Amino acid sequence: MAISVITPIYNEPRENLERFCDILAAQNGEFEAIFADASEPKNFDLALHLGEKFPPDKFKILACEKGRGTQLDAGANAAKFEKLLFLHADSKFQSADAVSQADAALDRCEAGCFKLKFDEGGALLNLIALGSNLRVKLRNIAFGDQGIFIKKSLFNALGGFENLAIMEDYKLSMKLKRSGVKFHRLDQNIITSARKFRREGVIKTLVKMQILQYKFRNGASADEIAKSY
């Protein structure tokens, strides 16, 4: 059993990447870490430093064009394993078995995700996390901050992530839904940053996200939505 963990990065602060790599390197199981890097300028010293945290054959950093869909596809194309796990660079786990659980889950399902939790508490953020977790169960829609994992053969058959500035995860979920593939949601928390909610306001951000998703479902372009995001 083995899985390829793919993370897009774009001008991510050094301390954030070091923290994420420390978390990832502490995970159990067999996996490779692939970073699809669209940062400008490229920091080759940082890339070498991050690579020291992993076995030489289990770390790749790819120079990519900016765009999460493009970066994630590049990572998937470079992956040597049949199982793929897409993570954001601000993701954290409560267990050292999280990645191996995603790996094991793909032996009995075709796609899945984790249970979302924010790195800050509060009634509103807890309610938003609950809504995200129910959305997977009730609507079969998952977003990138929930750590989507999928078999590479299915990912390729669906055309991968589209070259979108934003909503690439939503589009992949809709493809899976149309193809009849059900997300398997692990009972394992993935902890994501609430920084956008903190910065812009919880209610305001929630309403804006719902409006943007509605626009995307009804034909608005990802470029148009990215300008409002």
mmCIF file of C-alpha atoms in Angstrom:
data_model
loop_
_atom_site.group_PDB
_atom_site.id
_atom_site.type_symbol
_atom_site.label_atom_id
_atom_site.label_comp_id
_atom_site.label_asym_id
_atom_site.label_seq_id
_atom_site.Cartn_x
_atom_site.Cartn_y
_atom_site.Cartn_z
ATOM 1 C CA MET A 1 0.000 0.000 0.000
ATOM 2 C CA ALA A 2 1.292 3.463 -0.890
ATOM 3 C CA ILE A 3 -0.143 6.857 -1.767
ATOM 4 C CA SER A 4 1.051 10.070 -3.436
ATOM 5 C CA VAL A 5 0.367 13.238 -1.429
ATOM 6 C CA ILE A 6 0.082 16.299 -3.671
ATOM 7 C CA THR A 7 0.116 19.893 -2.440
ATOM 8 C CA PRO A 8 -0.025 23.079 -4.553
ATOM 9 C CA ILE A 9 2.002 26.015 -3.259
ATOM 10 C CA TYR A 10 2.211 29.638 -4.319
ATOM 11 C CA ASN A 11 4.401 32.064 -2.361
ATOM 12 C CA GLU A 12 3.593 30.212 0.857
ATOM 13 C CA PRO A 13 5.524 31.602 3.861
ATOM 14 C CA ARG A 14 8.573 29.519 4.734
ATOM 15 C CA GLU A 15 7.409 28.827 8.281
ATOM 16 C CA ASN A 16 4.065 27.509 7.009
ATOM 17 C CA LEU A 17 5.755 25.102 4.602
ATOM 18 C CA GLU A 18 8.188 23.905 7.256
ATOM 19 C CA ARG A 19 5.318 23.269 9.675
ATOM 20 C CA PHE A 20 3.327 21.399 7.026
ATOM 21 C CA CYS A 21 6.321 19.275 6.009
ATOM 22 C CA ASP A 22 7.018 18.402 9.650
ATOM 23 C CA ILE A 23 3.402 17.243 10.019
ATOM 24 C CA LEU A 24 3.528 15.269 6.781
ATOM 25 C CA ALA A 25 6.916 13.699 7.480
ATOM 26 C CA ALA A 26 5.578 12.446 10.841
ATOM 27 C CA GLN A 27 2.769 10.509 9.158
ATOM 28 C CA ASN A 28 2.870 6.725 9.197
ATOM 29 C CA GLY A 29 2.704 4.521 6.121
ATOM 30 C CA GLU A 30 4.351 4.594 2.729
ATOM 31 C CA PHE A 31 3.822 7.756 0.705
ATOM 32 C CA GLU A 32 5.585 10.293 -1.461
ATOM 33 C CA ALA A 33 5.255 14.055 -1.008
ATOM 34 C CA ILE A 34 4.836 16.092 -4.196
ATOM 35 C CA PHE A 35 4.784 19.894 -4.139
ATOM 36 C CA ALA A 36 3.503 21.661 -7.241
ATOM 37 C CA ASP A 37 5.198 25.042 -6.909
ATOM 38 C CA ALA A 38 4.043 28.118 -8.817
ATOM 39 C CA SER A 39 5.917 30.563 -6.559
ATOM 40 C CA GLU A 40 7.850 33.473 -8.006
ATOM 41 C CA PRO A 41 10.728 33.735 -7.618
ATOM 42 C CA LYS A 42 11.583 30.091 -6.963
ATOM 43 C CA ASN A 43 13.377 29.467 -3.670
ATOM 44 C CA PHE A 44 15.680 26.550 -4.439
ATOM 45 C CA ASP A 45 17.358 26.652 -1.019
ATOM 46 C CA LEU A 46 13.959 26.195 0.613
ATOM 47 C CA ALA A 47 13.141 23.297 -1.728
ATOM 48 C CA LEU A 48 16.375 21.538 -0.751
ATOM 49 C CA HIS A 49 15.675 22.160 2.927
ATOM 50 C CA LEU A 50 12.152 20.759 2.731
ATOM 51 C CA GLY A 51 13.398 17.729 0.833
ATOM 52 C CA GLU A 52 15.693 16.844 3.731
ATOM 53 C CA LYS A 53 12.605 15.969 5.787
ATOM 54 C CA PHE A 54 11.729 13.044 3.483
ATOM 55 C CA PRO A 55 13.566 10.047 1.988
ATOM 56 C CA PRO A 56 15.163 11.106 -1.334
ATOM 57 C CA ASP A 57 12.861 8.915 -3.407
ATOM 58 C CA LYS A 58 9.733 10.146 -1.598
ATOM 59 C CA PHE A 59 9.970 13.902 -2.308
ATOM 60 C CA LYS A 60 9.371 15.884 -5.485
ATOM 61 C CA ILE A 61 8.983 19.596 -6.093
ATOM 62 C CA LEU A 62 7.651 20.595 -9.496
ATOM 63 C CA ALA A 63 7.917 24.019 -11.125
ATOM 64 C CA CYS A 64 4.410 24.808 -12.421
ATOM 65 C CA GLU A 65 2.339 27.521 -13.961
ATOM 66 C CA LYS A 66 0.096 29.280 -11.442
ATOM 67 C CA GLY A 67 -3.411 27.866 -11.072
ATOM 68 C CA ARG A 68 -4.512 25.264 -8.551
ATOM 69 C CA GLY A 69 -6.062 22.991 -11.165
ATOM 70 C CA THR A 70 -2.916 23.096 -13.306
ATOM 71 C CA GLN A 71 -0.656 22.551 -10.293
ATOM 72 C CA LEU A 72 -2.686 19.645 -8.941
ATOM 73 C CA ASP A 73 -2.808 17.968 -12.359
ATOM 74 C CA ALA A 74 0.971 18.329 -12.669
ATOM 75 C CA GLY A 75 1.368 16.638 -9.303
ATOM 76 C CA ALA A 76 -0.986 13.820 -10.284
ATOM 77 C CA ASN A 77 0.881 13.280 -13.563
ATOM 78 C CA ALA A 78 4.164 13.002 -11.665
ATOM 79 C CA ALA A 79 2.757 10.642 -9.025
ATOM 80 C CA LYS A 80 4.213 7.148 -9.034
ATOM 81 C CA PHE A 81 1.437 5.569 -6.987
ATOM 82 C CA GLU A 82 -2.119 4.655 -8.029
ATOM 83 C CA LYS A 83 -3.633 6.395 -5.014
ATOM 84 C CA LEU A 84 -3.689 10.205 -4.788
ATOM 85 C CA LEU A 85 -4.285 12.493 -1.798
ATOM 86 C CA PHE A 86 -4.623 16.238 -2.429
ATOM 87 C CA LEU A 87 -3.818 18.466 0.544
ATOM 88 C CA HIS A 88 -3.640 22.204 1.158
ATOM 89 C CA ALA A 89 -0.447 23.564 2.697
ATOM 90 C CA ASP A 90 -2.335 24.769 5.775
ATOM 91 C CA SER A 91 -3.731 21.304 6.575
ATOM 92 C CA LYS A 92 -3.076 19.608 9.899
ATOM 93 C CA PHE A 93 -4.006 16.202 11.300
ATOM 94 C CA GLN A 94 -4.836 15.005 14.803
ATOM 95 C CA SER A 95 -3.397 11.558 14.132
ATOM 96 C CA ALA A 96 -0.184 10.195 12.639
ATOM 97 C CA ASP A 97 -2.316 7.598 10.849
ATOM 98 C CA ALA A 98 -4.335 10.037 8.720
ATOM 99 C CA VAL A 99 -2.468 9.511 5.440
ATOM 100 C CA SER A 100 -2.345 5.730 5.922
ATOM 101 C CA GLN A 101 -6.100 5.752 6.613
ATOM 102 C CA ALA A 102 -6.719 7.492 3.276
ATOM 103 C CA ASP A 103 -4.449 4.926 1.626
ATOM 104 C CA ALA A 104 -6.344 2.015 3.215
ATOM 105 C CA ALA A 105 -9.735 3.558 2.392
ATOM 106 C CA LEU A 106 -8.896 3.533 -1.320
ATOM 107 C CA ASP A 107 -8.716 -0.261 -1.150
ATOM 108 C CA ARG A 108 -12.483 -0.276 -0.585
ATOM 109 C CA CYS A 109 -13.690 2.935 -2.269
ATOM 110 C CA GLU A 110 -12.850 5.027 -5.326
ATOM 111 C CA ALA A 111 -12.770 8.478 -3.719
ATOM 112 C CA GLY A 112 -13.107 10.034 -0.306
ATOM 113 C CA CYS A 113 -12.213 12.845 2.060
ATOM 114 C CA PHE A 114 -11.653 13.649 5.727
ATOM 115 C CA LYS A 115 -13.950 15.248 8.283
ATOM 116 C CA LEU A 116 -13.376 19.005 8.385
ATOM 117 C CA LYS A 117 -12.459 20.903 11.533
ATOM 118 C CA PHE A 118 -11.192 24.484 11.868
ATOM 119 C CA ASP A 119 -8.105 25.408 13.843
ATOM 120 C CA GLU A 120 -10.262 27.787 15.882
ATOM 121 C CA GLY A 121 -13.438 27.091 17.802
ATOM 122 C CA GLY A 122 -16.592 29.132 18.129
ATOM 123 C CA ALA A 123 -20.223 28.339 17.456
ATOM 124 C CA LEU A 124 -20.287 29.746 13.914
ATOM 125 C CA LEU A 125 -17.104 28.040 12.730
ATOM 126 C CA ASN A 126 -18.219 24.765 14.299
ATOM 127 C CA LEU A 127 -21.537 25.097 12.483
ATOM 128 C CA ILE A 128 -19.781 25.746 9.154
ATOM 129 C CA ALA A 129 -17.601 22.669 9.667
ATOM 130 C CA LEU A 130 -20.697 20.615 10.464
ATOM 131 C CA GLY A 131 -22.349 21.883 7.291
ATOM 132 C CA SER A 132 -19.287 20.928 5.230
ATOM 133 C CA ASN A 133 -19.303 17.417 6.664
ATOM 134 C CA LEU A 134 -23.041 17.002 6.084
ATOM 135 C CA ARG A 135 -22.611 18.267 2.506
ATOM 136 C CA VAL A 136 -20.372 15.270 1.785
ATOM 137 C CA LYS A 137 -22.971 12.879 3.170
ATOM 138 C CA LEU A 138 -26.081 14.505 1.724
ATOM 139 C CA ARG A 139 -24.883 16.091 -1.531
ATOM 140 C CA ASN A 140 -21.716 14.122 -2.302
ATOM 141 C CA ILE A 141 -19.690 17.335 -2.651
ATOM 142 C CA ALA A 142 -16.262 17.793 -1.054
ATOM 143 C CA PHE A 143 -13.829 20.692 -1.226
ATOM 144 C CA GLY A 144 -10.046 20.746 -1.225
ATOM 145 C CA ASP A 145 -9.715 21.730 2.430
ATOM 146 C CA GLN A 146 -11.281 18.359 3.288
ATOM 147 C CA GLY A 147 -8.347 16.462 1.776
ATOM 148 C CA ILE A 148 -9.770 14.717 -1.296
ATOM 149 C CA PHE A 149 -8.287 11.296 -2.056
ATOM 150 C CA ILE A 150 -8.988 9.313 -5.223
ATOM 151 C CA LYS A 151 -7.699 6.473 -7.380
ATOM 152 C CA LYS A 152 -5.456 7.786 -10.147
ATOM 153 C CA SER A 153 -7.226 5.727 -12.822
ATOM 154 C CA LEU A 154 -10.565 7.315 -11.942
ATOM 155 C CA PHE A 155 -9.008 10.769 -11.655
ATOM 156 C CA ASN A 156 -7.582 10.447 -15.171
ATOM 157 C CA ALA A 157 -10.826 9.006 -16.565
ATOM 158 C CA LEU A 158 -12.659 12.097 -15.287
ATOM 159 C CA GLY A 159 -10.133 14.408 -16.931
ATOM 160 C CA GLY A 160 -8.478 15.399 -13.662
ATOM 161 C CA PHE A 161 -8.782 18.905 -12.304
ATOM 162 C CA GLU A 162 -9.636 21.467 -14.920
ATOM 163 C CA ASN A 163 -7.357 24.410 -15.574
ATOM 164 C CA LEU A 164 -9.345 26.738 -13.338
ATOM 165 C CA ALA A 165 -8.210 29.608 -11.153
ATOM 166 C CA ILE A 166 -10.665 28.487 -8.474
ATOM 167 C CA MET A 167 -13.490 25.951 -7.950
ATOM 168 C CA GLU A 168 -11.373 23.130 -9.401
ATOM 169 C CA ASP A 169 -12.286 20.982 -6.385
ATOM 170 C CA TYR A 170 -15.996 21.750 -6.746
ATOM 171 C CA LYS A 171 -15.870 20.837 -10.450
ATOM 172 C CA LEU A 172 -14.176 17.514 -9.674
ATOM 173 C CA SER A 173 -16.848 16.768 -7.056
ATOM 174 C CA MET A 174 -19.570 17.461 -9.605
ATOM 175 C CA LYS A 175 -17.888 15.106 -12.086
ATOM 176 C CA LEU A 176 -17.746 12.379 -9.449
ATOM 177 C CA LYS A 177 -21.373 12.975 -8.561
ATOM 178 C CA ARG A 178 -22.472 12.714 -12.205
ATOM 179 C CA SER A 179 -20.485 9.511 -12.642
ATOM 180 C CA GLY A 180 -22.215 7.947 -9.632
ATOM 181 C CA VAL A 181 -19.107 7.733 -7.434
ATOM 182 C CA LYS A 182 -19.847 8.266 -3.747
ATOM 183 C CA PHE A 183 -17.371 10.011 -1.459
ATOM 184 C CA HIS A 184 -16.270 7.899 1.482
ATOM 185 C CA ARG A 185 -15.822 10.304 4.397
ATOM 186 C CA LEU A 186 -13.320 9.146 6.976
ATOM 187 C CA ASP A 187 -14.085 9.666 10.646
ATOM 188 C CA GLN A 188 -10.725 11.413 10.961
ATOM 189 C CA ASN A 189 -10.397 15.174 11.328
ATOM 190 C CA ILE A 190 -8.419 17.295 8.934
ATOM 191 C CA ILE A 191 -7.789 20.672 10.518
ATOM 192 C CA THR A 192 -7.788 23.676 8.237
ATOM 193 C CA SER A 193 -7.035 27.336 8.834
ATOM 194 C CA ALA A 194 -9.851 29.752 9.645
ATOM 195 C CA ARG A 195 -7.697 32.703 8.568
ATOM 196 C CA LYS A 196 -9.965 33.762 5.705
ATOM 197 C CA PHE A 197 -12.984 33.761 8.021
ATOM 198 C CA ARG A 198 -11.000 35.710 10.630
ATOM 199 C CA ARG A 199 -9.798 38.235 8.091
ATOM 200 C CA GLU A 200 -13.081 38.882 6.268
ATOM 201 C CA GLY A 201 -15.677 37.971 8.884
ATOM 202 C CA VAL A 202 -17.367 34.618 9.387
ATOM 203 C CA ILE A 203 -20.884 35.482 8.194
ATOM 204 C CA LYS A 204 -19.669 37.653 5.324
ATOM 205 C CA THR A 205 -17.289 34.940 4.090
ATOM 206 C CA LEU A 206 -19.897 32.195 4.384
ATOM 207 C CA VAL A 207 -22.490 34.170 2.427
ATOM 208 C CA LYS A 208 -19.956 35.120 -0.243
ATOM 209 C CA MET A 209 -18.883 31.493 -0.700
ATOM 210 C CA GLN A 210 -22.472 30.331 -1.109
ATOM 211 C CA ILE A 211 -23.122 33.043 -3.699
ATOM 212 C CA LEU A 212 -19.955 32.154 -5.643
ATOM 213 C CA GLN A 213 -20.827 28.452 -5.635
ATOM 214 C CA TYR A 214 -24.316 29.283 -6.911
ATOM 215 C CA LYS A 215 -22.843 31.420 -9.700
ATOM 216 C CA PHE A 216 -20.408 28.662 -10.670
ATOM 217 C CA ARG A 217 -23.171 26.044 -10.809
ATOM 218 C CA ASN A 218 -25.105 28.367 -13.076
ATOM 219 C CA GLY A 219 -22.386 29.006 -15.610
ATOM 220 C CA ALA A 220 -20.184 31.806 -14.268
ATOM 221 C CA SER A 221 -16.537 31.387 -15.247
ATOM 222 C CA ALA A 222 -13.889 30.489 -12.674
ATOM 223 C CA ASP A 223 -11.914 33.606 -13.679
ATOM 224 C CA GLU A 224 -14.917 35.802 -12.911
ATOM 225 C CA ILE A 225 -15.433 34.086 -9.553
ATOM 226 C CA ALA A 226 -11.735 34.319 -8.649
ATOM 227 C CA LYS A 227 -11.918 38.109 -8.929
ATOM 228 C CA SER A 228 -14.619 38.154 -6.250
ATOM 229 C CA TYR A 229 -13.000 35.536 -4.017
#
